[in-house]
PDB file of C-alpha atoms in Angstrom:
ATOM      1  CA  MET A 249      86.672 134.616 196.218  1.00 45.00           C
ATOM      2  CA  ALA A 250      88.162 131.162 196.745  1.00 48.00           C
ATOM      3  CA  THR A 251      86.689 128.948 199.442  1.00 53.00           C
ATOM      4  CA  GLU A 252      89.094 127.598 202.046  1.00 54.00           C
ATOM      5  CA  ALA A 253      89.523 123.899 201.360  1.00 49.00           C
ATOM      6  CA  PRO A 254      89.497 121.280 204.123  1.00 53.00           C
ATOM      7  CA  PRO A 255      92.589 119.171 204.848  1.00 56.00           C
ATOM      8  CA  ALA A 256      93.495 116.770 202.031  1.00 61.00           C
ATOM      9  CA  GLU A 257      92.341 113.718 203.992  1.00 63.00           C
ATOM     10  CA  ASP A 258      88.829 115.190 204.212  1.00 83.00           C
ATOM     11  CA  LEU A 259      88.490 116.066 200.533  1.00 87.00           C
ATOM     12  CA  VAL A 260      87.310 112.612 199.474  1.00 86.00           C
ATOM     13  CA  GLU A 261      84.500 112.597 202.037  1.00 89.00           C
ATOM     14  CA  TRP A 262      83.534 116.117 201.021  1.00 92.00           C
ATOM     15  CA  GLY A 263      83.444 115.043 197.366  1.00 89.00           C
ATOM     16  CA  LYS A 264      81.045 112.224 198.178  1.00 87.00           C
ATOM     17  CA  SER A 265      78.683 114.623 199.965  1.00 92.00           C
ATOM     18  CA  ASP A 266      78.931 117.394 197.355  1.00 96.00           C
ATOM     19  CA  ASN A 267      75.677 118.017 195.488  1.00 96.00           C
ATOM     20  CA  ARG A 268      76.827 116.690 192.127  1.00 96.00           C
ATOM     21  CA  ARG A 269      74.836 115.635 189.112  1.00 96.00           C
ATOM     22  CA  PHE A 270      75.222 115.247 185.355  1.00 97.00           C
ATOM     23  CA  LEU A 271      74.228 118.509 183.626  1.00 98.00           C
ATOM     24  CA  HIS A 272      74.979 118.015 179.940  1.00 97.00           C
ATOM     25  CA  VAL A 273      77.293 116.401 177.424  1.00 98.00           C
ATOM     26  CA  VAL A 274      78.849 118.605 174.750  1.00 98.00           C
ATOM     27  CA  TYR A 275      79.807 117.603 171.215  1.00 98.00           C
ATOM     28  CA  ARG A 276      80.122 119.058 167.725  1.00 98.00           C
ATOM     29  CA  VAL A 277      77.908 118.448 164.694  1.00 98.00           C
ATOM     30  CA  GLY A 278      78.156 119.480 161.057  1.00 97.00           C
ATOM     31  CA  ASP A 279      74.479 120.210 160.346  1.00 97.00           C
ATOM     32  CA  LEU A 280      72.653 121.505 163.407  1.00 97.00           C
ATOM     33  CA  GLU A 281      69.131 121.469 161.991  1.00 96.00           C
ATOM     34  CA  LYS A 282      69.518 117.963 160.565  1.00 96.00           C
ATOM     35  CA  THR A 283      70.712 116.643 163.936  1.00 97.00           C
ATOM     36  CA  ILE A 284      67.932 118.411 165.844  1.00 97.00           C
ATOM     37  CA  LYS A 285      65.395 116.893 163.435  1.00 96.00           C
ATOM     38  CA  PHE A 286      66.804 113.391 163.986  1.00 96.00           C
ATOM     39  CA  TYR A 287      66.832 113.697 167.786  1.00 97.00           C
ATOM     40  CA  THR A 288      63.344 115.161 168.049  1.00 97.00           C
ATOM     41  CA  GLU A 289      61.595 113.073 165.401  1.00 96.00           C
ATOM     42  CA  CYS A 290      63.398 109.743 165.865  1.00 95.00           C
ATOM     43  CA  LEU A 291      64.588 109.698 169.485  1.00 96.00           C
ATOM     44  CA  GLY A 292      61.736 111.668 171.041  1.00 95.00           C
ATOM     45  CA  MET A 293      63.857 114.471 172.501  1.00 97.00           C
ATOM     46  CA  LYS A 294      62.719 118.053 172.916  1.00 98.00           C
ATOM     47  CA  LEU A 295      64.580 121.143 171.752  1.00 98.00           C
ATOM     48  CA  LEU A 296      64.969 123.035 175.029  1.00 97.00           C
ATOM     49  CA  ARG A 297      66.804 126.161 173.854  1.00 95.00           C
ATOM     50  CA  LYS A 298      69.265 127.558 171.329  1.00 95.00           C
ATOM     51  CA  ARG A 299      71.855 130.292 171.556  1.00 91.00           C
ATOM     52  CA  ASP A 300      73.792 131.858 168.736  1.00 92.00           C
ATOM     53  CA  ILE A 301      77.153 133.542 169.368  1.00 90.00           C
ATOM     54  CA  PRO A 302      78.002 135.359 166.107  1.00 92.00           C
ATOM     55  CA  SER A 303      81.103 136.971 167.594  1.00 90.00           C
ATOM     56  CA  GLU A 304      82.575 133.501 168.198  1.00 90.00           C
ATOM     57  CA  LYS A 305      80.962 131.991 165.085  1.00 95.00           C
ATOM     58  CA  TYR A 306      79.092 129.137 166.710  1.00 95.00           C
ATOM     59  CA  THR A 307      75.575 128.070 167.722  1.00 96.00           C
ATOM     60  CA  ASN A 308      74.495 125.810 170.593  1.00 96.00           C
ATOM     61  CA  ALA A 309      71.329 123.752 170.816  1.00 98.00           C
ATOM     62  CA  PHE A 310      70.200 121.998 174.004  1.00 97.00           C
ATOM     63  CA  LEU A 311      68.048 118.873 173.726  1.00 98.00           C
ATOM     64  CA  GLY A 312      66.762 116.303 176.173  1.00 98.00           C
ATOM     65  CA  TYR A 313      63.761 114.634 177.758  1.00 97.00           C
ATOM     66  CA  GLY A 314      62.973 117.250 180.389  1.00 96.00           C
ATOM     67  CA  PRO A 315      64.047 120.581 181.931  1.00 96.00           C
ATOM     68  CA  GLU A 316      67.756 121.197 182.407  1.00 96.00           C
ATOM     69  CA  VAL A 317      67.236 121.775 186.129  1.00 95.00           C
ATOM     70  CA  THR A 318      66.339 118.104 186.563  1.00 95.00           C
ATOM     71  CA  HIS A 319      67.518 116.211 183.469  1.00 97.00           C
ATOM     72  CA  PHE A 320      70.772 115.313 181.751  1.00 97.00           C
ATOM     73  CA  VAL A 321      70.765 116.956 178.320  1.00 98.00           C
ATOM     74  CA  ILE A 322      72.770 117.250 175.114  1.00 98.00           C
ATOM     75  CA  GLU A 323      74.527 120.466 174.150  1.00 97.00           C
ATOM     76  CA  LEU A 324      75.221 120.448 170.418  1.00 98.00           C
ATOM     77  CA  THR A 325      77.809 122.821 169.019  1.00 97.00           C
ATOM     78  CA  TYR A 326      77.744 123.976 165.406  1.00 98.00           C
ATOM     79  CA  ASN A 327      80.806 125.946 164.341  1.00 97.00           C
ATOM     80  CA  TYR A 328      80.072 128.159 161.358  1.00 97.00           C
ATOM     81  CA  GLY A 329      81.195 126.560 158.108  1.00 97.00           C
ATOM     82  CA  VAL A 330      82.430 123.258 159.598  1.00 97.00           C
ATOM     83  CA  GLU A 331      80.411 120.426 158.077  1.00 96.00           C
ATOM     84  CA  LYS A 332      82.228 117.329 159.292  1.00 96.00           C
ATOM     85  CA  TYR A 333      84.138 116.053 162.333  1.00 97.00           C
ATOM     86  CA  ASN A 334      86.023 112.901 163.214  1.00 97.00           C
ATOM     87  CA  VAL A 335      84.241 110.988 165.995  1.00 97.00           C
ATOM     88  CA  GLY A 336      87.315 108.800 166.424  1.00 96.00           C
ATOM     89  CA  THR A 337      87.535 105.382 168.057  1.00 97.00           C
ATOM     90  CA  ALA A 338      87.577 106.423 171.723  1.00 98.00           C
ATOM     91  CA  PHE A 339      83.978 107.553 172.058  1.00 98.00           C
ATOM     92  CA  GLY A 340      81.610 104.653 172.667  1.00 98.00           C
ATOM     93  CA  TYR A 341      77.924 105.529 172.599  1.00 98.00           C
ATOM     94  CA  PHE A 342      75.053 107.205 174.390  1.00 98.00           C
ATOM     95  CA  GLY A 343      72.386 105.166 176.159  1.00 97.00           C
ATOM     96  CA  ILE A 344      68.701 105.978 175.633  1.00 97.00           C
ATOM     97  CA  VAL A 345      65.717 104.244 177.227  1.00 96.00           C
ATOM     98  CA  VAL A 346      62.760 103.980 174.827  1.00 94.00           C
ATOM     99  CA  GLU A 347      59.199 102.747 175.293  1.00 92.00           C
ATOM    100  CA  ASP A 348      59.315 100.410 172.307  1.00 94.00           C
ATOM    101  CA  VAL A 349      62.579  99.452 170.587  1.00 95.00           C
ATOM    102  CA  LYS A 350      60.883  97.932 167.539  1.00 94.00           C
ATOM    103  CA  ALA A 351      58.685 100.982 166.936  1.00 94.00           C
ATOM    104  CA  THR A 352      61.650 103.323 167.417  1.00 95.00           C
ATOM    105  CA  LEU A 353      63.724 101.387 164.877  1.00 95.00           C
ATOM    106  CA  GLU A 354      60.902 101.472 162.341  1.00 94.00           C
ATOM    107  CA  LEU A 355      60.654 105.235 162.806  1.00 94.00           C
ATOM    108  CA  ILE A 356      64.405 105.703 162.431  1.00 95.00           C
ATOM    109  CA  LYS A 357      64.406 103.641 159.224  1.00 93.00           C
ATOM    110  CA  SER A 358      61.492 105.642 157.814  1.00 92.00           C
ATOM    111  CA  LYS A 359      63.452 108.847 158.406  1.00 88.00           C
ATOM    112  CA  GLY A 360      66.564 107.488 156.706  1.00 84.00           C
ATOM    113  CA  GLY A 361      68.474 106.814 159.911  1.00 87.00           C
ATOM    114  CA  LYS A 362      71.168 104.169 160.214  1.00 93.00           C
ATOM    115  CA  VAL A 363      70.519 101.009 162.242  1.00 95.00           C
ATOM    116  CA  ILE A 364      73.760  99.237 163.145  1.00 96.00           C
ATOM    117  CA  THR A 365      72.577  96.336 165.293  1.00 94.00           C
ATOM    118  CA  GLU A 366      69.065  94.917 165.368  1.00 91.00           C
ATOM    119  CA  VAL A 367      68.023  91.504 166.652  1.00 85.00           C
ATOM    120  CA  GLU A 368      64.451  90.354 166.100  1.00 83.00           C
ATOM    121  CA  GLY A 369      62.577  90.328 169.413  1.00 82.00           C
ATOM    122  CA  SER A 370      65.437  91.967 171.311  1.00 86.00           C
ATOM    123  CA  LEU A 371      64.852  94.819 173.752  1.00 93.00           C
ATOM    124  CA  THR A 372      68.096  96.524 172.691  1.00 95.00           C
ATOM    125  CA  ALA A 373      69.493  97.968 169.463  1.00 96.00           C
ATOM    126  CA  LEU A 374      72.279 100.239 168.242  1.00 97.00           C
ATOM    127  CA  VAL A 375      71.718 103.161 165.874  1.00 97.00           C
ATOM    128  CA  GLU A 376      73.805 106.006 164.484  1.00 96.00           C
ATOM    129  CA  ASP A 377      72.940 109.695 164.120  1.00 96.00           C
ATOM    130  CA  PRO A 378      73.799 111.859 161.058  1.00 94.00           C
ATOM    131  CA  ASP A 379      77.270 112.696 162.439  1.00 95.00           C
ATOM    132  CA  GLY A 380      78.263 109.145 163.349  1.00 95.00           C
ATOM    133  CA  TYR A 381      77.506 109.223 167.085  1.00 97.00           C
ATOM    134  CA  LYS A 382      76.099 105.899 168.248  1.00 97.00           C
ATOM    135  CA  PHE A 383      73.029 105.500 170.457  1.00 97.00           C
ATOM    136  CA  SER A 384      72.231 102.291 172.309  1.00 97.00           C
ATOM    137  CA  LEU A 385      68.466 101.878 172.640  1.00 97.00           C
ATOM    138  CA  THR A 386      67.084  99.877 175.559  1.00 96.00           C
ATOM    139  CA  GLN A 387      63.480  99.033 176.367  1.00 94.00           C
ATOM    140  CA  THR A 388      63.214  98.822 180.162  1.00 87.00           C
ATOM    141  CA  GLY A 389      59.957 100.567 181.036  1.00 77.00           C
ATOM    142  CA  PRO A 390      59.347 104.097 182.415  1.00 79.00           C
ATOM    143  CA  THR A 391      62.368 105.976 183.751  1.00 84.00           C
ATOM    144  CA  ALA A 392      62.901 109.394 185.317  1.00 86.00           C
ATOM    145  CA  ASP A 393      65.316 110.406 182.554  1.00 94.00           C
ATOM    146  CA  PRO A 394      65.515 108.368 179.325  1.00 96.00           C
ATOM    147  CA  PHE A 395      68.998 109.775 178.587  1.00 97.00           C
ATOM    148  CA  SER A 396      70.746 107.231 180.781  1.00 95.00           C
ATOM    149  CA  LEU A 397      74.379 106.695 179.775  1.00 97.00           C
ATOM    150  CA  VAL A 398      77.583 108.058 178.262  1.00 98.00           C
ATOM    151  CA  MET A 399      80.056 105.305 177.331  1.00 98.00           C
ATOM    152  CA  LEU A 400      83.738 106.178 176.867  1.00 98.00           C
ATOM    153  CA  LYS A 401      86.733 103.926 176.203  1.00 98.00           C
ATOM    154  CA  VAL A 402      89.742 103.838 178.540  1.00 98.00           C
ATOM    155  CA  GLY A 403      93.153 102.205 178.483  1.00 98.00           C
ATOM    156  CA  ASP A 404      93.311 101.111 182.139  1.00 98.00           C
ATOM    157  CA  LEU A 405      89.957 100.288 183.726  1.00 98.00           C
ATOM    158  CA  ASP A 406      91.113  99.994 187.345  1.00 98.00           C
ATOM    159  CA  ARG A 407      92.929 103.325 187.119  1.00 97.00           C
ATOM    160  CA  ALA A 408      89.906 105.032 185.582  1.00 98.00           C
ATOM    161  CA  VAL A 409      87.403 103.623 188.098  1.00 98.00           C
ATOM    162  CA  ASN A 410      89.622 104.631 191.024  1.00 96.00           C
ATOM    163  CA  PHE A 411      89.962 108.154 189.637  1.00 96.00           C
ATOM    164  CA  TYR A 412      86.219 108.676 189.194  1.00 97.00           C
ATOM    165  CA  GLU A 413      85.442 107.207 192.604  1.00 95.00           C
ATOM    166  CA  LYS A 414      87.986 109.329 194.472  1.00 93.00           C
ATOM    167  CA  ALA A 415      88.319 112.542 192.448  1.00 95.00           C
ATOM    168  CA  PHE A 416      84.708 112.774 191.197  1.00 96.00           C
ATOM    169  CA  GLY A 417      83.004 111.255 194.242  1.00 94.00           C
ATOM    170  CA  MET A 418      81.131 108.785 192.043  1.00 96.00           C
ATOM    171  CA  THR A 419      79.657 105.493 193.172  1.00 96.00           C
ATOM    172  CA  PHE A 420      80.926 102.364 191.427  1.00 97.00           C
ATOM    173  CA  TYR A 421      77.995 100.082 190.621  1.00 97.00           C
ATOM    174  CA  HIS A 422      79.166  97.051 188.660  1.00 97.00           C
ATOM    175  CA  THR A 423      81.185  95.667 185.754  1.00 97.00           C
ATOM    176  CA  ASP A 424      80.154  93.587 182.755  1.00 96.00           C
ATOM    177  CA  GLU A 425      82.595  91.168 181.166  1.00 95.00           C
ATOM    178  CA  SER A 426      82.190  90.080 177.546  1.00 92.00           C
ATOM    179  CA  SER A 427      84.428  87.305 176.298  1.00 91.00           C
ATOM    180  CA  GLU A 428      82.796  87.549 172.870  1.00 91.00           C
ATOM    181  CA  GLU A 429      83.539  91.267 172.493  1.00 90.00           C
ATOM    182  CA  LYS A 430      86.795  90.952 174.481  1.00 96.00           C
ATOM    183  CA  CYS A 431      86.001  93.896 176.722  1.00 97.00           C
ATOM    184  CA  THR A 432      85.063  94.847 180.281  1.00 98.00           C
ATOM    185  CA  LYS A 433      82.653  97.667 181.070  1.00 98.00           C
ATOM    186  CA  ALA A 434      82.353  99.518 184.372  1.00 98.00           C
ATOM    187  CA  TYR A 435      79.433 101.723 185.409  1.00 98.00           C
ATOM    188  CA  LEU A 436      79.545 104.671 187.822  1.00 98.00           C
ATOM    189  CA  GLY A 437      77.295 107.565 188.797  1.00 97.00           C
ATOM    190  CA  TYR A 438      75.769 109.560 191.617  1.00 95.00           C
ATOM    191  CA  GLY A 439      73.176 108.105 193.968  1.00 90.00           C
ATOM    192  CA  ASP A 440      72.425 104.766 195.599  1.00 90.00           C
ATOM    193  CA  ASP A 441      70.313 103.312 192.779  1.00 90.00           C
ATOM    194  CA  GLU A 442      71.991 103.005 189.386  1.00 91.00           C
ATOM    195  CA  LYS A 443      68.587 102.566 187.730  1.00 87.00           C
ATOM    196  CA  LYS A 444      67.555 106.059 188.813  1.00 88.00           C
ATOM    197  CA  THR A 445      70.589 108.056 187.740  1.00 91.00           C
ATOM    198  CA  THR A 446      72.667 108.906 184.699  1.00 94.00           C
ATOM    199  CA  LEU A 447      75.598 106.551 184.317  1.00 97.00           C
ATOM    200  CA  LEU A 448      79.165 107.042 183.158  1.00 98.00           C
ATOM    201  CA  GLY A 449      80.231 103.864 181.404  1.00 98.00           C
ATOM    202  CA  LEU A 450      83.884 103.003 180.877  1.00 98.00           C
ATOM    203  CA  THR A 451      84.882 100.365 178.333  1.00 98.00           C
ATOM    204  CA  TYR A 452      88.247  98.612 178.433  1.00 98.00           C
ATOM    205  CA  ASN A 453      88.909  96.634 175.251  1.00 98.00           C
ATOM    206  CA  HIS A 454      91.340  93.941 176.325  1.00 97.00           C
ATOM    207  CA  GLY A 455      94.887  94.814 175.330  1.00 96.00           C
ATOM    208  CA  VAL A 456      94.033  98.252 173.918  1.00 97.00           C
ATOM    209  CA  THR A 457      95.578 101.164 175.809  1.00 95.00           C
ATOM    210  CA  GLU A 458      95.237 104.068 173.361  1.00 94.00           C
ATOM    211  CA  TYR A 459      92.457 105.384 171.114  1.00 96.00           C
ATOM    212  CA  ASP A 460      91.860 108.139 168.602  1.00 97.00           C
ATOM    213  CA  LYS A 461      89.628 110.750 170.257  1.00 97.00           C
ATOM    214  CA  GLY A 462      88.981 112.628 167.031  1.00 97.00           C
ATOM    215  CA  ASN A 463      87.697 116.207 167.214  1.00 97.00           C
ATOM    216  CA  ALA A 464      83.930 115.731 167.544  1.00 98.00           C
ATOM    217  CA  TYR A 465      83.201 114.793 171.161  1.00 98.00           C
ATOM    218  CA  ALA A 466      84.037 117.533 173.675  1.00 98.00           C
ATOM    219  CA  GLN A 467      83.127 116.986 177.331  1.00 98.00           C
ATOM    220  CA  ILE A 468      80.655 116.251 180.108  1.00 98.00           C
ATOM    221  CA  ALA A 469      79.513 118.998 182.478  1.00 98.00           C
ATOM    222  CA  LEU A 470      78.809 118.177 186.134  1.00 98.00           C
ATOM    223  CA  GLY A 471      77.292 120.341 188.838  1.00 98.00           C
ATOM    224  CA  THR A 472      79.104 121.087 192.111  1.00 98.00           C
ATOM    225  CA  ASP A 473      78.498 123.325 195.111  1.00 97.00           C
ATOM    226  CA  ASP A 474      82.137 124.475 195.184  1.00 97.00           C
ATOM    227  CA  VAL A 475      84.438 124.547 192.138  1.00 98.00           C
ATOM    228  CA  TYR A 476      87.424 125.548 194.301  1.00 96.00           C
ATOM    229  CA  LYS A 477      87.277 122.496 196.575  1.00 95.00           C
ATOM    230  CA  THR A 478      86.519 120.356 193.545  1.00 97.00           C
ATOM    231  CA  ALA A 479      89.672 121.536 191.776  1.00 97.00           C
ATOM    232  CA  LYS A 480      91.795 120.695 194.836  1.00 95.00           C
ATOM    233  CA  LEU A 481      90.242 117.231 194.994  1.00 95.00           C
ATOM    234  CA  LEU A 482      90.872 116.646 191.283  1.00 96.00           C
ATOM    235  CA  LYS A 483      94.532 117.578 191.641  1.00 96.00           C
ATOM    236  CA  GLU A 484      94.891 115.398 194.737  1.00 93.00           C
ATOM    237  CA  PHE A 485      94.159 112.298 192.643  1.00 93.00           C
ATOM    238  CA  GLY A 486      96.113 113.172 189.535  1.00 93.00           C
ATOM    239  CA  GLY A 487      93.529 115.038 187.512  1.00 96.00           C
ATOM    240  CA  ARG A 488      95.066 117.586 185.132  1.00 97.00           C
ATOM    241  CA  VAL A 489      93.173 120.816 185.765  1.00 98.00           C
ATOM    242  CA  THR A 490      93.123 122.693 182.462  1.00 98.00           C
ATOM    243  CA  ARG A 491      91.115 125.624 183.762  1.00 97.00           C
ATOM    244  CA  GLU A 492      91.659 126.860 187.274  1.00 97.00           C
ATOM    245  CA  PRO A 493      88.435 127.474 189.225  1.00 98.00           C
ATOM    246  CA  GLY A 494      86.807 130.860 188.859  1.00 97.00           C
ATOM    247  CA  PRO A 495      84.116 132.834 187.031  1.00 95.00           C
ATOM    248  CA  LEU A 496      83.790 132.853 183.256  1.00 88.00           C
ATOM    249  CA  PRO A 497      84.238 136.292 181.678  1.00 82.00           C
ATOM    250  CA  GLY A 498      80.952 137.895 180.752  1.00 76.00           C
ATOM    251  CA  ILE A 499      78.512 135.563 182.530  1.00 81.00           C
ATOM    252  CA  ASN A 500      80.339 135.079 185.859  1.00 86.00           C
ATOM    253  CA  THR A 501      79.439 131.415 186.114  1.00 94.00           C
ATOM    254  CA  LYS A 502      82.160 129.688 188.131  1.00 97.00           C
ATOM    255  CA  ILE A 503      83.698 126.579 186.559  1.00 98.00           C
ATOM    256  CA  THR A 504      86.798 124.401 186.595  1.00 98.00           C
ATOM    257  CA  ALA A 505      87.895 121.924 183.916  1.00 98.00           C
ATOM    258  CA  VAL A 506      89.912 118.721 184.203  1.00 98.00           C
ATOM    259  CA  LEU A 507      91.306 115.882 182.109  1.00 98.00           C
ATOM    260  CA  ASP A 508      91.106 112.356 183.499  1.00 97.00           C
ATOM    261  CA  PRO A 509      94.029 109.888 183.160  1.00 96.00           C
ATOM    262  CA  ASP A 510      92.826 108.975 179.641  1.00 97.00           C
ATOM    263  CA  GLY A 511      92.452 112.592 178.542  1.00 97.00           C
ATOM    264  CA  TRP A 512      88.652 112.804 178.754  1.00 98.00           C
ATOM    265  CA  LYS A 513      87.526 116.315 179.648  1.00 98.00           C
ATOM    266  CA  THR A 514      84.970 117.225 182.326  1.00 98.00           C
ATOM    267  CA  VAL A 515      83.809 120.690 183.318  1.00 98.00           C
ATOM    268  CA  PHE A 516      82.462 121.262 186.829  1.00 98.00           C
ATOM    269  CA  VAL A 517      79.910 124.078 187.034  1.00 98.00           C
ATOM    270  CA  ASP A 518      78.768 125.922 190.156  1.00 98.00           C
ATOM    271  CA  ASN A 519      75.211 124.745 190.869  1.00 98.00           C
ATOM    272  CA  ALA A 520      73.843 128.128 191.938  1.00 97.00           C
ATOM    273  CA  ASP A 521      75.409 129.895 188.972  1.00 96.00           C
ATOM    274  CA  PHE A 522      74.028 127.281 186.575  1.00 96.00           C
ATOM    275  CA  LEU A 523      70.495 127.883 187.831  1.00 95.00           C
ATOM    276  CA  LYS A 524      70.936 131.611 187.298  1.00 93.00           C
ATOM    277  CA  GLU A 525      71.926 130.932 183.680  1.00 89.00           C
ATOM    278  CA  LEU A 526      68.614 129.167 183.124  1.00 89.00           C
ATOM    279  CA  GLU A 527      66.470 131.997 184.524  1.00 85.00           C
TER     280      GLU A 527
END
C-alpha cells in the first residue's frame, strides 16, 4: 500500500532525513569464478554469498569487506554463456582502500593482474580486473569499509551534483580540479564525514558531454525507508523513474528504479525488506 507523500516543498527535507545508505553496485562479468578469485586473492574481499537462478539463466555473487547489513558490496552478475561485455567509456573506476599499496601491487602482478598506473613510493595506484573494470587503490590507514568509491562520468557536473543533492538527499563534499587531466571531479555521499562513508564520484571531462556506457555496468542500489516517497522526490527533480515503486514479484521486496540526467541507473530498496532478504 502506497504511503501518503508530504507536500512537494517538504520532500527535499524528508529525503535528507531518510535512512539511506549504499547497499551494493551491480555489474556483469564474463567469467564469474575468475573474477571472484581476483577479488578475493588480490583485493582481499570476501565471498559473502551466491545465488543461482537457472530459470532466468544467471548467477549472482556478492563480495565485499564485511556483512551486507553494514558494508557496501559488489553484486556480480554472470549470464549463462555470455563471456564478454563492453565496459564503455562512461564508467570510471571503483575506489578501494588497502593497507599497503606496494604489497597489493606485487600480489596482483604475481597473479597475472593488470597494473595500469604505478608510481614508485606513491600511496595510490590504478589496476584493472579480468573484465576491464578499473580499481583505484589508496593507502590511507584503517577504514570502516575499504570499498570507498564509485566513480562515474557525467556530461554536466553542476546539473548532476544538484540532482544528487536534491533528489537523492546526498551531501556534497568537495571537488577536485585537474588541469593536467582536463577534468573536474565532485564527491557526494551520506553522512557528515566523507572519510567515513561510501562516496559517489562524478567526473566531468572538460568539453565532453556524452559517453559510451557499454553493456557491462548496471546500477547502484541504495537503501530507503520509503520507496513511494522516494519515487515522488525523484520525479520532482527530473529523475526518470523506470520502475514505479512497489514489491518485486516472488520476493515482495519493495523497490523503485530511476535514471539520472546522464542515464545512470539507481535502484532504491526498502530497508526493512532488504534485511529480510538477508535472513
